[in-house]
PDB file of C-alpha atoms in Angstrom:
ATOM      1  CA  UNK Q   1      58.549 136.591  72.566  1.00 91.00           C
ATOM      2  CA  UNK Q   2      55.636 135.008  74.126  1.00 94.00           C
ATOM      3  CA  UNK Q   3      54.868 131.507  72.545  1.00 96.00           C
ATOM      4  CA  UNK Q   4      51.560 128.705  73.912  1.00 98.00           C
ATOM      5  CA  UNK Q   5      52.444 125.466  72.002  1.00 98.00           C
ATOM      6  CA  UNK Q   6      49.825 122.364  72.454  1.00 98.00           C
ATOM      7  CA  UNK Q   7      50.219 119.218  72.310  1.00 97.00           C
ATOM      8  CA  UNK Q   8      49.983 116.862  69.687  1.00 97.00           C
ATOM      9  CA  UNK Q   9      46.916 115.708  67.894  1.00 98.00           C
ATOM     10  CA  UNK Q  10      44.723 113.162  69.715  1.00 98.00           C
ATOM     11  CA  UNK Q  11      41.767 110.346  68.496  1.00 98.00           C
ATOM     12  CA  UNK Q  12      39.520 109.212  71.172  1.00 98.00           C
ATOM     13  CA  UNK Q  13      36.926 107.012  71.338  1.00 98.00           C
ATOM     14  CA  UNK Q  14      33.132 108.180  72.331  1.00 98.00           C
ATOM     15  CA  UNK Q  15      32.566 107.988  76.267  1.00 98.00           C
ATOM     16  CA  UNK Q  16      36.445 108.642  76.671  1.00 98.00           C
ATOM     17  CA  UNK Q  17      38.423 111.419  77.647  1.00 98.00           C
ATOM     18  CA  UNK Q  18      41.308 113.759  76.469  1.00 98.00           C
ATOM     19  CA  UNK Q  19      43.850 116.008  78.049  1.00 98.00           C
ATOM     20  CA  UNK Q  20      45.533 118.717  76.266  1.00 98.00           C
ATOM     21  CA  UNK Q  21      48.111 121.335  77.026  1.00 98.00           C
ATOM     22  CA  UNK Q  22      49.539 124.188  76.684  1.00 98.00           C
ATOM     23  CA  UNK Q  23      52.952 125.099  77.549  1.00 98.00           C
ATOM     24  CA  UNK Q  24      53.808 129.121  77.772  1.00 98.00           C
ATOM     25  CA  UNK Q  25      57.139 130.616  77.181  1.00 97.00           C
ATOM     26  CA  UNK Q  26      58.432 134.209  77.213  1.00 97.00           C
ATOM     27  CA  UNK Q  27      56.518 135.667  79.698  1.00 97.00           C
ATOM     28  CA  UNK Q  28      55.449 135.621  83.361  1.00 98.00           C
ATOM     29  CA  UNK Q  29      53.102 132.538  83.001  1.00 98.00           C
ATOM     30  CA  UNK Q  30      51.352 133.577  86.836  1.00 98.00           C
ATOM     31  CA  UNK Q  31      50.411 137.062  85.250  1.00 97.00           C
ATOM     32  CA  UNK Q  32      47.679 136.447  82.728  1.00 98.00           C
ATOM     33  CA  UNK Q  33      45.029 134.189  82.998  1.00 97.00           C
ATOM     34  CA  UNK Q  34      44.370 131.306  80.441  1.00 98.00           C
ATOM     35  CA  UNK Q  35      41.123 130.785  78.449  1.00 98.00           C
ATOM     36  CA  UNK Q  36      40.045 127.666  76.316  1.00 98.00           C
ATOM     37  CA  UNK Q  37      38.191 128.025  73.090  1.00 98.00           C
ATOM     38  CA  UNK Q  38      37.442 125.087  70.605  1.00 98.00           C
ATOM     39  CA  UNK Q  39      36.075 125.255  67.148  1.00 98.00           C
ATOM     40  CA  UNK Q  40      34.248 122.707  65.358  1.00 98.00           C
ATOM     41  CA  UNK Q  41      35.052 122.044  62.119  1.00 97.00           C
ATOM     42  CA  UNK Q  42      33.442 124.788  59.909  1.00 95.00           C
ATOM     43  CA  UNK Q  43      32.307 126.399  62.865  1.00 97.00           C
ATOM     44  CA  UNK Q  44      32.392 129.453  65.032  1.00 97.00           C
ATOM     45  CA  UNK Q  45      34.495 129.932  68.209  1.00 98.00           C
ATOM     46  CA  UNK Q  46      33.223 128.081  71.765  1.00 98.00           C
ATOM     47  CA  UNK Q  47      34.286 129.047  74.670  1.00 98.00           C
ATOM     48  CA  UNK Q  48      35.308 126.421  77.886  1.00 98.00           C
ATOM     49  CA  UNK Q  49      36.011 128.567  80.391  1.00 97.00           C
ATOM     50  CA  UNK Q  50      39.630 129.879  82.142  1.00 97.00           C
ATOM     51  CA  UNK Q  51      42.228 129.529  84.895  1.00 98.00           C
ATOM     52  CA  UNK Q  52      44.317 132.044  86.714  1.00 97.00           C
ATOM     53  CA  UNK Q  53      47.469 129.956  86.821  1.00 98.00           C
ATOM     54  CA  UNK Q  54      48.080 131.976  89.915  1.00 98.00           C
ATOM     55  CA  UNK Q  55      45.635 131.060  92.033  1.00 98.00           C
ATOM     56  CA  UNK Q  56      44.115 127.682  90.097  1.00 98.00           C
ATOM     57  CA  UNK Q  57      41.084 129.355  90.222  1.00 97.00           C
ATOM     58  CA  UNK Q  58      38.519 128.497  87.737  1.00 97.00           C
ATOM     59  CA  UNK Q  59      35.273 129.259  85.657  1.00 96.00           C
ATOM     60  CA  UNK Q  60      33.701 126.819  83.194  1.00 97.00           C
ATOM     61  CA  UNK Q  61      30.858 127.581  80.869  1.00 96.00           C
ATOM     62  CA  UNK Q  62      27.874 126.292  82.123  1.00 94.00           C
ATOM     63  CA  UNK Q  63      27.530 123.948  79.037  1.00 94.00           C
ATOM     64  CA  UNK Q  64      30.809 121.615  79.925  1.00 95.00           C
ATOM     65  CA  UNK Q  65      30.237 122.342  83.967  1.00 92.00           C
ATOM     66  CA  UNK Q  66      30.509 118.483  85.234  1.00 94.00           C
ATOM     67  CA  UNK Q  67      32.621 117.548  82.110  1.00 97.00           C
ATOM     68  CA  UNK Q  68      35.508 120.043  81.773  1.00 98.00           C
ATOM     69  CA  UNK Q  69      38.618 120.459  84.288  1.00 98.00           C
ATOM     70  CA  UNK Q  70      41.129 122.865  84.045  1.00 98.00           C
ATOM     71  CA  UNK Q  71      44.758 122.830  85.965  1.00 98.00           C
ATOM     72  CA  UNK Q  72      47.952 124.299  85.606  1.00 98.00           C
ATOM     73  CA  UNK Q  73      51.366 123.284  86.853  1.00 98.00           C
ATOM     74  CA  UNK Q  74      53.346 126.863  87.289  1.00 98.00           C
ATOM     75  CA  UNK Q  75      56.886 124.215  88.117  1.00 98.00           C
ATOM     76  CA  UNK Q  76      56.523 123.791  83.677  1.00 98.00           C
ATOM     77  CA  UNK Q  77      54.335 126.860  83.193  1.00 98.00           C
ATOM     78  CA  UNK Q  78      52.111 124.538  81.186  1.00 98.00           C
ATOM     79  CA  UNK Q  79      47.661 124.959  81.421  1.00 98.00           C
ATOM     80  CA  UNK Q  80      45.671 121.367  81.337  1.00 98.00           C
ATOM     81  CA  UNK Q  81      42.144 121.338  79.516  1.00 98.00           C
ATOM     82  CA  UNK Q  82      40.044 117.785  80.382  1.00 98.00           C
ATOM     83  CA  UNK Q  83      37.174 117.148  78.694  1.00 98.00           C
ATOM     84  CA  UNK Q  84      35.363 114.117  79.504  1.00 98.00           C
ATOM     85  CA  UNK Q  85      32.706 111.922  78.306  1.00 98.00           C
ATOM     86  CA  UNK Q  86      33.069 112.651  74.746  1.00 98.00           C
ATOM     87  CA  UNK Q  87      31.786 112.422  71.620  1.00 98.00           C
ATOM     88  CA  UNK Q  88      31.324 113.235  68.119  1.00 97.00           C
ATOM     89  CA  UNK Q  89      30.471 116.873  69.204  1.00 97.00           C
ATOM     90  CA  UNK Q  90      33.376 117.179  70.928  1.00 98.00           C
ATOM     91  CA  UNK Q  91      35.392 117.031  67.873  1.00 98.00           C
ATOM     92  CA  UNK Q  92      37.110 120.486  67.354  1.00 98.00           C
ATOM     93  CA  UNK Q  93      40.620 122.181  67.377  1.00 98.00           C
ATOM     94  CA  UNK Q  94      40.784 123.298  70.630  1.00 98.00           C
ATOM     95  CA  UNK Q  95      42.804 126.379  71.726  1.00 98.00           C
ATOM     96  CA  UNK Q  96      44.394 128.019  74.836  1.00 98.00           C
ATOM     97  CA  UNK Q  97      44.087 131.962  74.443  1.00 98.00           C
ATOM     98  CA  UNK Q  98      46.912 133.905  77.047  1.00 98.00           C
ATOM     99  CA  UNK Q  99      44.662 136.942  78.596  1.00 96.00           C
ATOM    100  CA  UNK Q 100      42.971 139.176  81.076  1.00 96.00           C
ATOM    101  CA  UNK Q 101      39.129 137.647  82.467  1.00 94.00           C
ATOM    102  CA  UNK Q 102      37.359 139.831  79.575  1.00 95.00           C
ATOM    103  CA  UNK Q 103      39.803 139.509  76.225  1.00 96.00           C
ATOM    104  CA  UNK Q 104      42.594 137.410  75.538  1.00 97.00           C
ATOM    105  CA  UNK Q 105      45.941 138.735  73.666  1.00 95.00           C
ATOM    106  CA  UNK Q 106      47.790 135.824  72.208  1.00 94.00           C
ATOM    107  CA  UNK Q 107      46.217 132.547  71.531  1.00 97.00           C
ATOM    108  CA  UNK Q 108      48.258 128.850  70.710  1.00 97.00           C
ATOM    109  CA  UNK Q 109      48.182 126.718  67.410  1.00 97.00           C
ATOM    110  CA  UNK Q 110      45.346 124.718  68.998  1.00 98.00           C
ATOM    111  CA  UNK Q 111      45.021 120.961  69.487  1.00 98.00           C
ATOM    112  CA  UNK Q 112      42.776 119.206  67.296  1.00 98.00           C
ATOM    113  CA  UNK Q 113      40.765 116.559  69.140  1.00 98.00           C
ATOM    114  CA  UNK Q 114      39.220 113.837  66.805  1.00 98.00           C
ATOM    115  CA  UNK Q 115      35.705 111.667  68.586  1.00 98.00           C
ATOM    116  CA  UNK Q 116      35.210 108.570  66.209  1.00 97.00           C
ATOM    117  CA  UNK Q 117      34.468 104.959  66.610  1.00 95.00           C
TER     118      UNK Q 117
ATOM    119  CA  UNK H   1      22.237 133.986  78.151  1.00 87.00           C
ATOM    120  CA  UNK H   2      23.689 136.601  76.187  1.00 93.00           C
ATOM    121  CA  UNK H   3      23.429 136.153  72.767  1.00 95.00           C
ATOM    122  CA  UNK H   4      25.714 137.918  69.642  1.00 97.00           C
ATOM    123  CA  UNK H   5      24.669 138.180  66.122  1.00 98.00           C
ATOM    124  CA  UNK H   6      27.012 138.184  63.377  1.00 98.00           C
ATOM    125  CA  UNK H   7      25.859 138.103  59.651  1.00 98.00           C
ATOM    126  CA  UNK H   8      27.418 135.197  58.281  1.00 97.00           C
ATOM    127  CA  UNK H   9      29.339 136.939  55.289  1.00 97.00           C
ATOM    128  CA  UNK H  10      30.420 140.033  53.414  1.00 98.00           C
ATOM    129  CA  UNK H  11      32.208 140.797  50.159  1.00 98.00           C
ATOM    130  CA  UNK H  12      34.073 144.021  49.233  1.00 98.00           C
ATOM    131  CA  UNK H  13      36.105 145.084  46.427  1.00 97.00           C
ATOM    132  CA  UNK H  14      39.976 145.578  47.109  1.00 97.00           C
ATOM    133  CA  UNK H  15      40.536 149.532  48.440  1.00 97.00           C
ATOM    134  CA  UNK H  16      36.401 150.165  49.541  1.00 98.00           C
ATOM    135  CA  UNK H  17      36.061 149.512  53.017  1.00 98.00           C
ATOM    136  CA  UNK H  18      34.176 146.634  54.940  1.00 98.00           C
ATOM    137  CA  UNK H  19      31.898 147.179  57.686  1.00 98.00           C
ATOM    138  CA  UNK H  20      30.906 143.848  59.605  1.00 98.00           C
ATOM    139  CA  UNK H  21      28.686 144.030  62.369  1.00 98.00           C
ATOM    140  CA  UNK H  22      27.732 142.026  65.809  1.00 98.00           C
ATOM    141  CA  UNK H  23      24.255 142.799  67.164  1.00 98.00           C
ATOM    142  CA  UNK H  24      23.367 142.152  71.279  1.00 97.00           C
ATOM    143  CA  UNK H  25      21.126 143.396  73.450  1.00 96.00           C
ATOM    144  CA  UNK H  26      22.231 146.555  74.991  1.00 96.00           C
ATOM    145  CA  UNK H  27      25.858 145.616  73.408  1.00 97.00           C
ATOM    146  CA  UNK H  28      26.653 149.502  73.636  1.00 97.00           C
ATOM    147  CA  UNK H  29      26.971 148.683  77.385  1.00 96.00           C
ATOM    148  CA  UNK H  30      29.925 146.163  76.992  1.00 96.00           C
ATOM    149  CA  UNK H  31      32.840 146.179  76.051  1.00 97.00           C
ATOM    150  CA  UNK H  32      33.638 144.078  72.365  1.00 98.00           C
ATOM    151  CA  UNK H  33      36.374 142.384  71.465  1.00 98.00           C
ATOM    152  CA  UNK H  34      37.160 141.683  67.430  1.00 98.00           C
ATOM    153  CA  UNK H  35      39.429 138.707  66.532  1.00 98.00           C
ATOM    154  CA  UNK H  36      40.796 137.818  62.913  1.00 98.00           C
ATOM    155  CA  UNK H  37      41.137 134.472  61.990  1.00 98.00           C
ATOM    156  CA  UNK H  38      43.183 133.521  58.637  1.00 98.00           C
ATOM    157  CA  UNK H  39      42.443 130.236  56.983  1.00 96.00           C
ATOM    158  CA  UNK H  40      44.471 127.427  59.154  1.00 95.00           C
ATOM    159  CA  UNK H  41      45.369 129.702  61.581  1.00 97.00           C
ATOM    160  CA  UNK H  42      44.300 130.893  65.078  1.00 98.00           C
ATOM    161  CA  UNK H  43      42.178 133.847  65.791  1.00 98.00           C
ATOM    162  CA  UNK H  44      44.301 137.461  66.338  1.00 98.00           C
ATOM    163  CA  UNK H  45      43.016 139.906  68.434  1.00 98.00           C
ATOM    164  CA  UNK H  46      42.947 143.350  65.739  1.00 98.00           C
ATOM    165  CA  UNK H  47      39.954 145.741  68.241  1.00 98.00           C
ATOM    166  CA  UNK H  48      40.085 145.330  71.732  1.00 98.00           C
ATOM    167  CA  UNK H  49      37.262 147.487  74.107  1.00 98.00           C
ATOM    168  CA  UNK H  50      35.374 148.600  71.311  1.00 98.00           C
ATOM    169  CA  UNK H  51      37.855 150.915  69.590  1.00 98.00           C
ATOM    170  CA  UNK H  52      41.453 149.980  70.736  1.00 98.00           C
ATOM    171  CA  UNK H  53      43.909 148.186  68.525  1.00 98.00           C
ATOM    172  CA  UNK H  54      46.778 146.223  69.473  1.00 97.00           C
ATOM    173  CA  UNK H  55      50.575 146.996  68.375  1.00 96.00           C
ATOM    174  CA  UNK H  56      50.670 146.221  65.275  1.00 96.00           C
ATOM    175  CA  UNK H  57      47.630 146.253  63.757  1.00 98.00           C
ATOM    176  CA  UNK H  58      47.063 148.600  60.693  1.00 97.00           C
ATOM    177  CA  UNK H  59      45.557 152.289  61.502  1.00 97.00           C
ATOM    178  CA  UNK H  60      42.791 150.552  58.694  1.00 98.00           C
ATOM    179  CA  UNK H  61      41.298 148.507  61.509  1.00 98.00           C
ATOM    180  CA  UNK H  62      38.779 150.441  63.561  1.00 98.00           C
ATOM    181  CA  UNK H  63      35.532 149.739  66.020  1.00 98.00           C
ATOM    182  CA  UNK H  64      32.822 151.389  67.100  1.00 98.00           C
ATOM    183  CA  UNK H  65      29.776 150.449  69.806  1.00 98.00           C
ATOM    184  CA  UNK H  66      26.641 152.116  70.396  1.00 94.00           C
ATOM    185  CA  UNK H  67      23.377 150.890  71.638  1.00 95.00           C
ATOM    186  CA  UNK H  68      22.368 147.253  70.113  1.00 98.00           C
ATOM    187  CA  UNK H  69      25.293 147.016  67.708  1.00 98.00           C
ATOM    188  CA  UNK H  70      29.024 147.111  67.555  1.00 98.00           C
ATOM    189  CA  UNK H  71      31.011 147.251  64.134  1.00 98.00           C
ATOM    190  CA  UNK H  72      34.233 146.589  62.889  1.00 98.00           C
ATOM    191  CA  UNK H  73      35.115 148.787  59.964  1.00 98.00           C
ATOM    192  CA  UNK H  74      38.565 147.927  58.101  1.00 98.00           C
ATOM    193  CA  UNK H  75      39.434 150.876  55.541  1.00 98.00           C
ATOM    194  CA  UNK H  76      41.073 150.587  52.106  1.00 98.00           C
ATOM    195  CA  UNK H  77      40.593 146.741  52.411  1.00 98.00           C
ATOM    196  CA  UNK H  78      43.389 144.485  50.916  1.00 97.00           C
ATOM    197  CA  UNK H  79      43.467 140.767  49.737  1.00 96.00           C
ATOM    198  CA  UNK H  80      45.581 140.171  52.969  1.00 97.00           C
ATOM    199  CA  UNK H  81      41.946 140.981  55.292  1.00 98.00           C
ATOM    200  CA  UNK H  82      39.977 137.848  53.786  1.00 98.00           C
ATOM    201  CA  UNK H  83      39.527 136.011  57.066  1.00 98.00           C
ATOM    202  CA  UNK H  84      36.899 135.222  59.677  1.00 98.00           C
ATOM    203  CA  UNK H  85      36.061 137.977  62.073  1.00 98.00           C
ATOM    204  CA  UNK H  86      34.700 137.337  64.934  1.00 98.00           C
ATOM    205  CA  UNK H  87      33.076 139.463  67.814  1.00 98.00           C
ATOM    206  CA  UNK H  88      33.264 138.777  71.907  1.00 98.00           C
ATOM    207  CA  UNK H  89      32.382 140.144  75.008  1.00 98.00           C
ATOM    208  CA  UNK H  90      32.376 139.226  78.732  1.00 96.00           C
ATOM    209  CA  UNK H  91      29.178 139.509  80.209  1.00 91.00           C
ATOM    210  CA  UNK H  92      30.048 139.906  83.562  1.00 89.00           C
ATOM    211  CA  UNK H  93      26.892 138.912  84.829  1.00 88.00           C
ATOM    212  CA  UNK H  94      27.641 135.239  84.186  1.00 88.00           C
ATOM    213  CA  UNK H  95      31.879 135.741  84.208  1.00 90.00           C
ATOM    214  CA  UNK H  96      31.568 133.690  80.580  1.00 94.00           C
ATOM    215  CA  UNK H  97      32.594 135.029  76.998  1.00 96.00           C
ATOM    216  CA  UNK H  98      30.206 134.918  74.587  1.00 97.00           C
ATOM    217  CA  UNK H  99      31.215 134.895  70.361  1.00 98.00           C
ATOM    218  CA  UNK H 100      29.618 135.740  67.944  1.00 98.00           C
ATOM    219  CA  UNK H 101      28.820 133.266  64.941  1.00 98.00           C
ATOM    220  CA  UNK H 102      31.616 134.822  63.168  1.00 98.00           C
ATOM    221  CA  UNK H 103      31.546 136.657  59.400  1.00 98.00           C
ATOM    222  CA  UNK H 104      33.790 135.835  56.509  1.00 98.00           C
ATOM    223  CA  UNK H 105      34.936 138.804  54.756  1.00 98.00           C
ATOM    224  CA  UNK H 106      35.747 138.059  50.706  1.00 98.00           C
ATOM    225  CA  UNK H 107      37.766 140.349  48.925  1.00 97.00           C
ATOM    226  CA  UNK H 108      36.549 140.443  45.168  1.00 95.00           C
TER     227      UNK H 108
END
């Protein structure tokens, strides 16, 4: 049964930066690509951008181009969302969300991600 | 950029059936996407190119997409629906998604 699980909760400080994962299990990690969504709290859904963990190619969304990385290590099947610079705006549960480039099938628990001074 | 409209609410009576709705230009030439999302949990994909449903989701779950709006009727609604719903396309002119704001469905 395909699973994503995240990693833990994380508090950052504003002008710092966060990593989160996403580690996939029961299925061919190479054969979907991998899309990251956040949502603020009380808000809608946001979306980052994806990888193909095939090829480590990427897209962002223009509004985190210059501020968002996304990699993959296919050795631990496991997709990397890095979101720099941040602040209070950036806090949001963010998810990864298994897929093709125009839906996604199966999305992960989400990470929340907590900006405060 | 492309931009989806989603009204921000709707309330139906246990066994009537819900209609929610996500407006775009010329959304009739995409193809949308509906996700459920229960309170605390992730979104679930229940209508996938306009009409399709996953395995596993009810026969009550159905889509439709013509012209400026796309709509995601659920029949005979139950207390189990209450969620957010919300609607998403690729526009494949700028290889992004784009959501809609999302509705929350009550069940009276």
């Amino acid at each position: 049964q395909a699973q994503l699980v995240h990693s833990g909760a994380e508090v950052k400080k504003p002008g710092a930066s966060v990593r989160v994962s996403c580690k996939a299990s029961g299925y061919t990690f190479t054969g979907f690509y991998m899309h990251w969504v956040r949502q603020a709290p009380g808000q809608g859904l946001e979306w980052l951008g994806w990888i193909n963990p095939d090829t480590g190619d990427t897209t962002y969304a223009q509004k985190f181009r210059g501020r968002v990385t996304m990699t993959r290590d296919t050795s631990i099947d496991t997709a990397y969302l890095e979101l720099s610079s941040l602040s209070s705006d950036d806090t949001a549960i963010y998810y990864c969300a298994r897929g093709r480039i125009d839906r996604s099938d199966f999305w992960g628990q989400g990470t929340l991600v907590t900006v405060s001074s | 950029s492309y931009v989806l409209t989603q009204a921000p609410s709707v309330s139906v009576a246990p066994g009537q059936t819900a209609r929610i709705t996500c407006g775009g230009s010329n959304i009739g030439t995409k193809r949308v996407n509906w996700y459920q999302q229960k309170a605390g949990q992730a979104p679930e994909l229940v209508v996938y190119d306009d009409r399709d449903r996953p395995s596993g989701i009810p026969e009550r779950f159905s889509g439709s997409n013509s012209e400026n709006t796309a709509t995601l009727t659920i029949s005979r609604v139950e207390g189990g629906d209450e969620a957010d719903y919300h609607c998403q396309v690729w526009d494949g002119d700028s290889d992004h998604w784009v959501f809609g704001g999302g509705t929350k469905l009550t069940v009276l």
